[in-house]
Coordinates of C-alpha atoms in Angstrom, one line a residue:
Chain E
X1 CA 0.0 0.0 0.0
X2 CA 1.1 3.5 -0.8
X3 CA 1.5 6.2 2.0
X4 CA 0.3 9.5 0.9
X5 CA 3.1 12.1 1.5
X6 CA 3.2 15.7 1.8
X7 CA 4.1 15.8 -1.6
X8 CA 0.8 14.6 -2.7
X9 CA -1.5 16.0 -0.1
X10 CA 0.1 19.7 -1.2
X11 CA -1.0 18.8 -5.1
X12 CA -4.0 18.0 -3.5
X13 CA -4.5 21.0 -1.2
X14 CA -3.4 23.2 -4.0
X15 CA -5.7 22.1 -6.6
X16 CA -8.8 21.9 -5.0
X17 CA -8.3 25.9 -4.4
X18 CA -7.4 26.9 -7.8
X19 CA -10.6 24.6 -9.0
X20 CA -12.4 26.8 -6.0
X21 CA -11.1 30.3 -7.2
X22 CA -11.9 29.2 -11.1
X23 CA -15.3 28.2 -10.6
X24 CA -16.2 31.3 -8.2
X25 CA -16.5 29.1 -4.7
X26 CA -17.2 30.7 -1.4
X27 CA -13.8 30.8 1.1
X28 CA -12.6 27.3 1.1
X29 CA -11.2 25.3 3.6
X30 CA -9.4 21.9 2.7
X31 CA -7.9 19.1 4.9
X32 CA -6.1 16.5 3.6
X33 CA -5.4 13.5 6.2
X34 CA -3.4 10.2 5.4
X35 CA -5.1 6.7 5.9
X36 CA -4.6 7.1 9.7
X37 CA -7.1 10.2 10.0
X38 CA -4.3 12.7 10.6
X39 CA -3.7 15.8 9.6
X40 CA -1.3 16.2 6.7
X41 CA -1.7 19.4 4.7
X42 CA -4.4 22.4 5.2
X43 CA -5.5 25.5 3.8
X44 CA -8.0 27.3 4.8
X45 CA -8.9 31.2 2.5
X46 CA -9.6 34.4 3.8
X47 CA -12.6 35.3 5.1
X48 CA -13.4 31.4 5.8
X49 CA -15.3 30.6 9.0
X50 CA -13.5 29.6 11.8
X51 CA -15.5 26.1 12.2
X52 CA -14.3 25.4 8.8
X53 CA -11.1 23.9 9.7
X54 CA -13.1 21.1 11.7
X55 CA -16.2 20.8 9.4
X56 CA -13.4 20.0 6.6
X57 CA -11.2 17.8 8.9
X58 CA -14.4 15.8 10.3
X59 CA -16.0 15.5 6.5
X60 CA -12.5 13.2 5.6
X61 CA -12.4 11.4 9.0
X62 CA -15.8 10.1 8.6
X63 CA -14.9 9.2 5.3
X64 CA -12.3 7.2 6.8
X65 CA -14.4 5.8 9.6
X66 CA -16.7 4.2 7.9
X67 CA -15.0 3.6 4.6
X68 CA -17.2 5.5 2.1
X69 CA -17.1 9.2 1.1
X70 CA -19.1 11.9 3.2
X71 CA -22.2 12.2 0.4
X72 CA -22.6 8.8 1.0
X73 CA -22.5 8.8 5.0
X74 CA -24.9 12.0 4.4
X75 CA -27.8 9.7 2.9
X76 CA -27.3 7.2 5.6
X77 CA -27.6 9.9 8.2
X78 CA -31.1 10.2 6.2
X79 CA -32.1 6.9 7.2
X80 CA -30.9 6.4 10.4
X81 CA -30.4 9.4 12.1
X82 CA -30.2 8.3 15.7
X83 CA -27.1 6.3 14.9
X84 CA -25.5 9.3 13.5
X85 CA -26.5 11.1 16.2
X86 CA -24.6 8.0 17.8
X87 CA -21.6 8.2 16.1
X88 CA -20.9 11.6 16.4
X89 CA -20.6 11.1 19.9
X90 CA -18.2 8.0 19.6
X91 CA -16.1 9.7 17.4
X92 CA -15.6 12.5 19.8
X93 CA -16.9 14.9 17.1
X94 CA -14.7 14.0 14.3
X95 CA -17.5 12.6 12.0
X96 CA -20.5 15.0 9.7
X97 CA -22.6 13.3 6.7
X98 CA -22.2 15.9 4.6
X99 CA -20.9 15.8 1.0
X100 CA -17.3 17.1 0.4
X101 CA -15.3 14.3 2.2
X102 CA -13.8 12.2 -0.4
X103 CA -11.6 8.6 0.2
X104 CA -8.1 9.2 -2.0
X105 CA -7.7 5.5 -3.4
X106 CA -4.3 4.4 -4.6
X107 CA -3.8 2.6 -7.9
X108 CA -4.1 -0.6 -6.4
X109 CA -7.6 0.7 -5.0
X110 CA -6.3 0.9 -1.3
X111 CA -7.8 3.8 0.6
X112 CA -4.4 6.1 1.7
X113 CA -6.2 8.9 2.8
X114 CA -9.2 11.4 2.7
X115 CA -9.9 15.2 1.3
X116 CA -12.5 17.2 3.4
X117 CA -13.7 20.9 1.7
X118 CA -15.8 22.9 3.6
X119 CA -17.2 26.5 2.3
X120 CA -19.7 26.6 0.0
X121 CA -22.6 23.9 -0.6
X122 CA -21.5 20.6 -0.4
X123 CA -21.6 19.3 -4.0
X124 CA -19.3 22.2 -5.4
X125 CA -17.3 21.3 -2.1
X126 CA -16.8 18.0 -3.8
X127 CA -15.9 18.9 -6.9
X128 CA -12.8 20.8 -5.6
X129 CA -12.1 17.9 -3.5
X130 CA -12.1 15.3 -6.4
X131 CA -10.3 17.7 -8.2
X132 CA -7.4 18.3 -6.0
X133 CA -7.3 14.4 -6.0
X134 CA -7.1 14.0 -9.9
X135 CA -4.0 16.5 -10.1
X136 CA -2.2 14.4 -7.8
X137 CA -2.7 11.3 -10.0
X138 CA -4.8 9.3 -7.3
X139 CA -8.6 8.4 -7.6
X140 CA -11.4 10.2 -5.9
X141 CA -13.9 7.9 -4.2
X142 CA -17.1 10.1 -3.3
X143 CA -18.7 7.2 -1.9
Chain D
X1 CA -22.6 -16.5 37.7
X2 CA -20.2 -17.8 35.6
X3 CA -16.8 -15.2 34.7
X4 CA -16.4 -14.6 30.6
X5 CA -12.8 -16.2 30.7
X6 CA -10.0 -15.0 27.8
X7 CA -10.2 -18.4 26.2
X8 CA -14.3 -18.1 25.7
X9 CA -14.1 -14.5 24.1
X10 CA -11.1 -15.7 21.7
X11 CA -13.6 -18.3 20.7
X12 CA -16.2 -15.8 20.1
X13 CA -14.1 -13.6 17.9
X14 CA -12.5 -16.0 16.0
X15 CA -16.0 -18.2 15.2
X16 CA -17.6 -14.6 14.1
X17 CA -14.5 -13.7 11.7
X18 CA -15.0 -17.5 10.6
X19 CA -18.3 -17.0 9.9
X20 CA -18.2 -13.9 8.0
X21 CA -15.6 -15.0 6.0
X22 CA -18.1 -18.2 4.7
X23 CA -20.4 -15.9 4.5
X24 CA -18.3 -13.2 1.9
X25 CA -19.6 -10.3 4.8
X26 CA -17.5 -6.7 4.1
X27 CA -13.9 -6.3 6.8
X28 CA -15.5 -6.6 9.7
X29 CA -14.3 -5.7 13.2
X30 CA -15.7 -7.8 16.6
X31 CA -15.1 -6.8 20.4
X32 CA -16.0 -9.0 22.9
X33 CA -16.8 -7.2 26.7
X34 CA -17.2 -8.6 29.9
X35 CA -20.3 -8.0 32.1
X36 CA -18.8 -4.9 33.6
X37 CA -18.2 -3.5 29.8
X38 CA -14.5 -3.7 29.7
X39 CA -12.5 -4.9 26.6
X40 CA -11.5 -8.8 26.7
X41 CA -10.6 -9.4 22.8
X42 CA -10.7 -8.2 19.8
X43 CA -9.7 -8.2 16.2
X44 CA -10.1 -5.8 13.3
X45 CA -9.7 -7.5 9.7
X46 CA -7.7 -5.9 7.1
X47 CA -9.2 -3.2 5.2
X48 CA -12.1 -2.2 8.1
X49 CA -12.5 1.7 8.8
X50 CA -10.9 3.0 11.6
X51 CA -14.1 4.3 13.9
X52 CA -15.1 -0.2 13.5
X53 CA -13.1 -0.5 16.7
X54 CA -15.4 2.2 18.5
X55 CA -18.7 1.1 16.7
X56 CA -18.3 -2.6 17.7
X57 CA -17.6 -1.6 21.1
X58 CA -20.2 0.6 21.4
X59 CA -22.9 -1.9 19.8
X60 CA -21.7 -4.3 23.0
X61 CA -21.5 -1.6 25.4
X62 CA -25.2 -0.3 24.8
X63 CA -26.1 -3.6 25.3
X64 CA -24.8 -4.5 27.7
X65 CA -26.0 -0.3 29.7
X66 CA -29.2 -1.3 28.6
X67 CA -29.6 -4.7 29.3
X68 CA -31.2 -5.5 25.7
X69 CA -29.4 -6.4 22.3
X70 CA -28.5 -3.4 20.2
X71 CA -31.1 -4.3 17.7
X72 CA -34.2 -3.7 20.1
X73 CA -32.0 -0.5 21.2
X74 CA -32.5 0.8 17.5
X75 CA -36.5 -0.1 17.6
X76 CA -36.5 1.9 20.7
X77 CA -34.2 5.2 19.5
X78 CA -36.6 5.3 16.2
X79 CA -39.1 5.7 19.0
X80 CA -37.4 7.8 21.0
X81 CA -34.6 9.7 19.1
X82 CA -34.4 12.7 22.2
X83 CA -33.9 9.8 24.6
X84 CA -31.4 7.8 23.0
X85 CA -29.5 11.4 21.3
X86 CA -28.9 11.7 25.4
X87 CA -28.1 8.6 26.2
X88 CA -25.1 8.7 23.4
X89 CA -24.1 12.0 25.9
X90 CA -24.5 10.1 29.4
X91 CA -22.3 7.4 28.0
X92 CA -19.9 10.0 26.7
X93 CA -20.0 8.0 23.5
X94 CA -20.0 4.5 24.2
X95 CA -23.2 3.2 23.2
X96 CA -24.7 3.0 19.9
X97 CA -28.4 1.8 18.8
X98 CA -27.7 -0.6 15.9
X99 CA -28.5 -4.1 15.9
X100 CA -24.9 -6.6 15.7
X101 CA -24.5 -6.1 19.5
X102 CA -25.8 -9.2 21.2
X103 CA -26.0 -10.0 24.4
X104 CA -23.5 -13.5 26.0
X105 CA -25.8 -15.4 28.6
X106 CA -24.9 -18.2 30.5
X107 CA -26.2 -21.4 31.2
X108 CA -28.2 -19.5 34.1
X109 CA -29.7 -17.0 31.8
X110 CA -27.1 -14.4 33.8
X111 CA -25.7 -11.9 31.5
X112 CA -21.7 -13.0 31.3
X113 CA -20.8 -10.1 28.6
X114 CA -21.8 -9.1 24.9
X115 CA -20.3 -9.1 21.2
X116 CA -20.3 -6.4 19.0
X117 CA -19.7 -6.6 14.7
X118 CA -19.4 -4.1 12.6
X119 CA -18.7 -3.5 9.2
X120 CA -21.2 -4.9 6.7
X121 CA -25.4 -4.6 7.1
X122 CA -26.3 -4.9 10.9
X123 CA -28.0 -8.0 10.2
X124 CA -24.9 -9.7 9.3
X125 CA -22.8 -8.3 11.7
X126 CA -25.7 -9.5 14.1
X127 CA -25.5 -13.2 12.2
X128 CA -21.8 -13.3 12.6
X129 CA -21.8 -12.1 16.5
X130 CA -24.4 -15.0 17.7
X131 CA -22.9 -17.5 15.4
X132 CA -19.4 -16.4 17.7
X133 CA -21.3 -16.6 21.0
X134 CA -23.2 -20.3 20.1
X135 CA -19.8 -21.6 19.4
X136 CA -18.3 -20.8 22.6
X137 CA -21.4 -22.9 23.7
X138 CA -23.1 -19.8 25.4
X139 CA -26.4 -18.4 24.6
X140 CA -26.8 -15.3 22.5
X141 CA -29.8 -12.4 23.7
X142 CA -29.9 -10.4 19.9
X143 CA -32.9 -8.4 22.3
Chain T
X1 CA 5.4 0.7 3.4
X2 CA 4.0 -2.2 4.6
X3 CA 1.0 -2.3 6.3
X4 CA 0.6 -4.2 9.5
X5 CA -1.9 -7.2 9.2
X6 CA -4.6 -8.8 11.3
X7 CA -2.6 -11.9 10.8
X8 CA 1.1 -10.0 12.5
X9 CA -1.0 -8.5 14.9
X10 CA -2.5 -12.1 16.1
X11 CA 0.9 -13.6 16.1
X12 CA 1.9 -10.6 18.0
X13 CA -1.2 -10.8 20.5
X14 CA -0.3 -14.5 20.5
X15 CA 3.4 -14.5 21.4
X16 CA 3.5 -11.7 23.7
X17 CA 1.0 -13.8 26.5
X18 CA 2.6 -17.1 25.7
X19 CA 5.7 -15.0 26.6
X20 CA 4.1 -13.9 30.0
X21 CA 3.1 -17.5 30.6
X22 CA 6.6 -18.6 30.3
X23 CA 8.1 -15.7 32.7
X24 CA 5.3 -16.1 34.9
X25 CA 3.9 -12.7 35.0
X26 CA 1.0 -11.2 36.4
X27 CA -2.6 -11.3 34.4
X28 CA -1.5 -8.9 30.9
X29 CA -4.1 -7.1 28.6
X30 CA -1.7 -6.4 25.4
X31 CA -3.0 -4.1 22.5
X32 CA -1.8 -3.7 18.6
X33 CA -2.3 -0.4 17.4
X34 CA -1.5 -0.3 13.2
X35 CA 0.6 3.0 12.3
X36 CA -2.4 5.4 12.6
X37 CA -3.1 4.8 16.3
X38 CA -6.5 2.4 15.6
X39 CA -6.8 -1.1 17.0
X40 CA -5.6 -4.2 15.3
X41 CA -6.0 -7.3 17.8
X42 CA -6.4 -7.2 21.7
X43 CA -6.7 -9.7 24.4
X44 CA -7.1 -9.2 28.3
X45 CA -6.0 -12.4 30.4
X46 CA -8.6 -13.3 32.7
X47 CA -7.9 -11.0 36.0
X48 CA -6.1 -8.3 34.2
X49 CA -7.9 -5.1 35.8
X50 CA -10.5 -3.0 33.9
X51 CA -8.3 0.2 33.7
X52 CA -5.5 -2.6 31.9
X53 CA -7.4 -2.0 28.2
X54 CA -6.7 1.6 28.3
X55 CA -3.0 1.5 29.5
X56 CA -2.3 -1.1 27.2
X57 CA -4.0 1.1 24.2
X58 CA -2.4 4.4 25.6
X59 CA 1.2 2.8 26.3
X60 CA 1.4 1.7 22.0
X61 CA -0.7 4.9 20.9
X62 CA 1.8 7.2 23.0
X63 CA 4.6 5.4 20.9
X64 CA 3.0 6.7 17.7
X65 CA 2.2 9.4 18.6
X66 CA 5.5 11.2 19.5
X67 CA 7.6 8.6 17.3
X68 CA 9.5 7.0 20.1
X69 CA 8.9 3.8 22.6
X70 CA 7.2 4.5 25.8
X71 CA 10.3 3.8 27.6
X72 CA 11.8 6.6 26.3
X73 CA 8.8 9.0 26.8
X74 CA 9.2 8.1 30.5
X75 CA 12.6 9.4 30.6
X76 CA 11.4 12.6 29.4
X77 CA 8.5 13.1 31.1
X78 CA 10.8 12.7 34.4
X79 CA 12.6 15.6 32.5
X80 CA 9.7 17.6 31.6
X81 CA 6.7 16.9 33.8
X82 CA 4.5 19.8 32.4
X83 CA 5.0 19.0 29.1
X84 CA 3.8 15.6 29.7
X85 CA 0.7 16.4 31.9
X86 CA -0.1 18.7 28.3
X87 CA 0.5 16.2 26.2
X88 CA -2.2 13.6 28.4
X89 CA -4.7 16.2 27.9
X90 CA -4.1 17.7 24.3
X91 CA -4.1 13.3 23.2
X92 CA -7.3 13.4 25.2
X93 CA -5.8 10.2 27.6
X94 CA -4.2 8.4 24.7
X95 CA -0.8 9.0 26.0
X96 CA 1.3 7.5 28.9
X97 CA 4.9 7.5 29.5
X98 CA 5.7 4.4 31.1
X99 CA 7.5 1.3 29.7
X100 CA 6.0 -1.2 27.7
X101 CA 4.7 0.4 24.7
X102 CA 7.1 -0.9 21.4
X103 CA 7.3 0.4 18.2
X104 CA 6.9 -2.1 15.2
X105 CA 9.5 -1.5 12.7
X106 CA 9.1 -3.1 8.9
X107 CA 12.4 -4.5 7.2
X108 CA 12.9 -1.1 6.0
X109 CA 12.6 0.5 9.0
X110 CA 9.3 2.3 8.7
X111 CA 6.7 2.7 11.8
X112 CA 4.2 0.1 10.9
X113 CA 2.6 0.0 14.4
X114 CA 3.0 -0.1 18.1
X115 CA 2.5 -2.7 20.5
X116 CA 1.4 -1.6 24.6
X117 CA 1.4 -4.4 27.4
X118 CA 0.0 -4.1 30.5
X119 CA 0.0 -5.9 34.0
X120 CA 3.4 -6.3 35.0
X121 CA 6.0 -4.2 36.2
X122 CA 6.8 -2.1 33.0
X123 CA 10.0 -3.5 32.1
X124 CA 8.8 -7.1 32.0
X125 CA 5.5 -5.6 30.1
X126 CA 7.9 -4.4 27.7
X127 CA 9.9 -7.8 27.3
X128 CA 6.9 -9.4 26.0
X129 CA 5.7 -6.9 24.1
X130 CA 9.6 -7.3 22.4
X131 CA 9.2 -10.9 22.4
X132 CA 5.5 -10.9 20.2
X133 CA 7.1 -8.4 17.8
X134 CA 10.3 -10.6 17.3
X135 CA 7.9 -13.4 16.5
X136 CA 5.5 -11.8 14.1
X137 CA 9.4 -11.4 12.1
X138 CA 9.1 -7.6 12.7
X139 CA 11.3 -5.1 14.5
X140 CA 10.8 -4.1 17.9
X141 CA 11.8 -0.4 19.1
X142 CA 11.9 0.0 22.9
X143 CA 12.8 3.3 21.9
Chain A
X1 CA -4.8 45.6 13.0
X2 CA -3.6 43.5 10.3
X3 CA -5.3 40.1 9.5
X4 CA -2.7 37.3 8.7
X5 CA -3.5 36.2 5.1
X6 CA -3.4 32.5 3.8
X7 CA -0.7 34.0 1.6
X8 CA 1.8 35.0 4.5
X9 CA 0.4 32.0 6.6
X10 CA 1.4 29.7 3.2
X11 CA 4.6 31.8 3.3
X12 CA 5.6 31.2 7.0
X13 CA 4.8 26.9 6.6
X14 CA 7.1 26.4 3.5
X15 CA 10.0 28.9 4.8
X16 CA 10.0 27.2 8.3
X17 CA 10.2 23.5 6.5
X18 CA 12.7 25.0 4.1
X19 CA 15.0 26.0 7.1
X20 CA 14.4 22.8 8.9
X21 CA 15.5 20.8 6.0
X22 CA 18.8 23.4 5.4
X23 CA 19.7 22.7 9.4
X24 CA 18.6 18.8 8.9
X25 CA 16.1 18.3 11.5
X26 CA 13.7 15.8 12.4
X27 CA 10.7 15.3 10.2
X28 CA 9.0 18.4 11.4
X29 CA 4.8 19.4 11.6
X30 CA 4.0 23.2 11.1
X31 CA 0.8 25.4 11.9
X32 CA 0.1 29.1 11.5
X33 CA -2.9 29.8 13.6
X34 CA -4.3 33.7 13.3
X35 CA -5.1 35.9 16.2
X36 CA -8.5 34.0 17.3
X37 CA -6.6 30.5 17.6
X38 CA -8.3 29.5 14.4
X39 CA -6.0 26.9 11.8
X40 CA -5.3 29.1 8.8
X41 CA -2.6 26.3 7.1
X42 CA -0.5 23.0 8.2
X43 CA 1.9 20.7 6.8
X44 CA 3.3 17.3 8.3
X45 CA 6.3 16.1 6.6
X46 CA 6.3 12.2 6.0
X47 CA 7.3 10.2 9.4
X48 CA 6.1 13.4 11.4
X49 CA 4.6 11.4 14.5
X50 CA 0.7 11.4 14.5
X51 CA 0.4 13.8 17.7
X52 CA 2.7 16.0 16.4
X53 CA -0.8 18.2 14.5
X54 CA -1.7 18.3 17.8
X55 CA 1.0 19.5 19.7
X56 CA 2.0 21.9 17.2
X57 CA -1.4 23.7 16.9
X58 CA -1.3 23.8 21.0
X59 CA 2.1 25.6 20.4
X60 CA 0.6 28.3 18.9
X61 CA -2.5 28.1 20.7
X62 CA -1.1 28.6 24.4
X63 CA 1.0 31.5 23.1
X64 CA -2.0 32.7 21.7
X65 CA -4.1 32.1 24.6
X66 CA -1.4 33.4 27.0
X67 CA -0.1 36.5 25.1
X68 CA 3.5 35.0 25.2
X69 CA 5.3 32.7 23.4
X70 CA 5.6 29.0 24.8
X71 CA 9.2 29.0 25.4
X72 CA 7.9 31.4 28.4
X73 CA 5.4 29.1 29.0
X74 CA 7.4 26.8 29.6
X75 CA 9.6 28.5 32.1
X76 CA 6.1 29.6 34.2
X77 CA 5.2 25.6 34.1
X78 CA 8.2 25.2 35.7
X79 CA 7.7 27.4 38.5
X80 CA 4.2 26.9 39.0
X81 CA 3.0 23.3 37.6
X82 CA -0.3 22.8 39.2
X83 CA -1.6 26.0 37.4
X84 CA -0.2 24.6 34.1
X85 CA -1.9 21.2 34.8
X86 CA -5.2 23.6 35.3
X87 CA -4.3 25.5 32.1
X88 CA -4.6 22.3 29.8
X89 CA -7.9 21.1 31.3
X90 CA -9.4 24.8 31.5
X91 CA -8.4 24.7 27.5
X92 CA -9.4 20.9 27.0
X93 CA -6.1 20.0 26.0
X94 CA -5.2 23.0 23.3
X95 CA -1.8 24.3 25.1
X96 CA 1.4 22.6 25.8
X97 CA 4.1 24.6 27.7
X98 CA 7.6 24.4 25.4
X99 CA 9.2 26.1 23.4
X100 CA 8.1 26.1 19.3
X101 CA 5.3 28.5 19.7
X102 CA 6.0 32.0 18.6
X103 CA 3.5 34.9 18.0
X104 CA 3.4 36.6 15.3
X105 CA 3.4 40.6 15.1
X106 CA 3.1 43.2 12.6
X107 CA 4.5 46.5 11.9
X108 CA 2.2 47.8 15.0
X109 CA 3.2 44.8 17.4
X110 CA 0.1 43.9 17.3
X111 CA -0.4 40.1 17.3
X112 CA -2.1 38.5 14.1
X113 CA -1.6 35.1 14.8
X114 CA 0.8 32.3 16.1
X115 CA 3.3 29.6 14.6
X116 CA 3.6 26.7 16.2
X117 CA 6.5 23.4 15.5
X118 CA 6.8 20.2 16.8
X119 CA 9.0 17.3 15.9
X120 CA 12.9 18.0 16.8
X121 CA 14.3 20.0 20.0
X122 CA 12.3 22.5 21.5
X123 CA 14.6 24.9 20.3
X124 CA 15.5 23.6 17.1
X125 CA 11.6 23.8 16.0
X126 CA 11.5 27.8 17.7
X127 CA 14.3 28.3 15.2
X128 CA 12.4 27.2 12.2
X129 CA 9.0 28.8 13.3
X130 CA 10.8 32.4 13.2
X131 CA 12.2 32.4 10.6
X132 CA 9.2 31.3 8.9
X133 CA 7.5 34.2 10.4
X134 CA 10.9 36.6 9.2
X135 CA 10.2 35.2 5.7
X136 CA 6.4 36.4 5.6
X137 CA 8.0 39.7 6.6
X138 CA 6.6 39.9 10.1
X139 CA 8.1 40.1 13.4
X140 CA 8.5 37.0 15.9
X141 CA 7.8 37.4 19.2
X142 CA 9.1 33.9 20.9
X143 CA 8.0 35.1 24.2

């Protein structure tokens, strides 16, 4: 299995914003965390809320969590929101259903980390996260 | 009222990974508590998300903190979602209203521990944990 | 990098009790962690205390977490007591400087995991945990 | 007052791993907080240990928090410990008394924000975070 390095999560970082500043997104915050769920590159723009930076973090450790991207977890929630109520709790708040956390597959398919963008409304945060994961040269899992 | 020993949980575990695997279930991850709630084995199979060791856990816990499997704990959070979103609080996270947590009895009918799966559908993380607890010739309480 | 398995982690589980059998130690809970801090394989021996699952958790995960055995975060946190009393709170109690938490080193000498053992005096704790790691064909660092 | 920009923040992260790589330190972890204690950008080089976010962002927190930089911190722990070890619970864990956090000022000494870096010596990572800050063209304060 591949380890995602800083290398990779600054590509990823990177292009995520420029997709965000070329398709007019609200201030952007992006958290890129390796296969453990820890932090390994962020950005977050000016003018960006200052929940941001833990809205994005917790969009890619849920991804992580459960193994399926944030959109996915956010139609779950749907269905069975007392166990997401549950789950935020046993996660210690590191966990929300909401689109724009996306798994970062390697080309064997193994899951080496997550992309969380937090900013504007979720599917357009998605699109910068897939993005910033396709100029890096990995796949974008979205759940 | 019979002690869960070591040897009975290993047992457990190893029957439910045994059984998802004939089964083709998704990685899953199983926990085995004693009656008090504390951690006597477990094992996480490659490739299961990282919050499985807190869900599983939490599936036994909430069984075991409320006396009923984790399945009749979801029947009763659909019921009562204000209830059981404060009950996730008062446990500080370590209970979660899913089925796949299953209650260990003895021959007595005294609860001795619980199981909890996770990592495909409830109902087969539910199948997998009783299958476990029957092999270690105890009686599973699914609630 | 090599990722550590369910199948190391059991041999490590495994050989680290047989281990205590041998050397006739007191009841052991021992804990694999893989390289992001999340449980791989536990077991608790049958009158290891109910505080031993978290010790034996906190004693691998403090490894990880600052890169060095917990042997050696003793030492320091004899140097530095304030630090450490920072760093139990800022890990939210996943930390503890006190021997018997190993680092498990790949053939190319990259962090794959951590092993903690508790029960014993620390330096026997840490002997076993050594000894599981040497039999799983990995590298132990006692730091 | 100045606001410290993602553009200086981005600034201070790259010069401060670009100086720990000229003076070959350990694999270090960088944050840049701004004046509220909010995350404006990160980076954790590869084999950076997994608390090491943590402890930088509490780096730059407790300076923040304090109003002095955390090599001071670290001398007040010293001489009064039991108000430190009330200081990280009061904060729930987001300060850490040594050295590595420095505030940054602008051209009015007023304080924008806050650097914080963890992963060598204390002093070797205090190094690094001013002269990230001296890069951005602002003036550290390390307390």
């Amino acid at each position: 299995m591949e380890t995602l390095s800083l290398n990779q999560a600054t590509t990823i970082v990177d292009a995520a914003l420029a997709t965000a500043r070329e398709s007019a997104c609200a201030p952007l915050s992006v958290a890129v965390l390796d296969a453990g769920g820890h932090l390994v590159a962020f950005k977050r723009e000016d003018n960006s809320g200052i929940l941001r930076p833990q809205i994005a973090q917790a969009k890619a450790w849920g991804a992580l969590g459960m193994g399926i991207g944030s959109r996915a977890l956010a139609q779950r929630a749907e269905a069975a929101p007392a166990f997401f109520a549950a789950l935020t709790d046993i996660s210690a708040g590191r966990i929300v259903p909401v689109a724009g956390g996306v798994l970062i597959r390697d080309s064997d398919d193994h899951v080496i980390g997550a992309v969380g963008v937090s900013g504007d409304h979720p599917e357009k945060d998605e699109v910068c996260a897939a993005a910033g994961i396709a100029r890096a040269g990995l796949k974008a899992d979205v759940g």
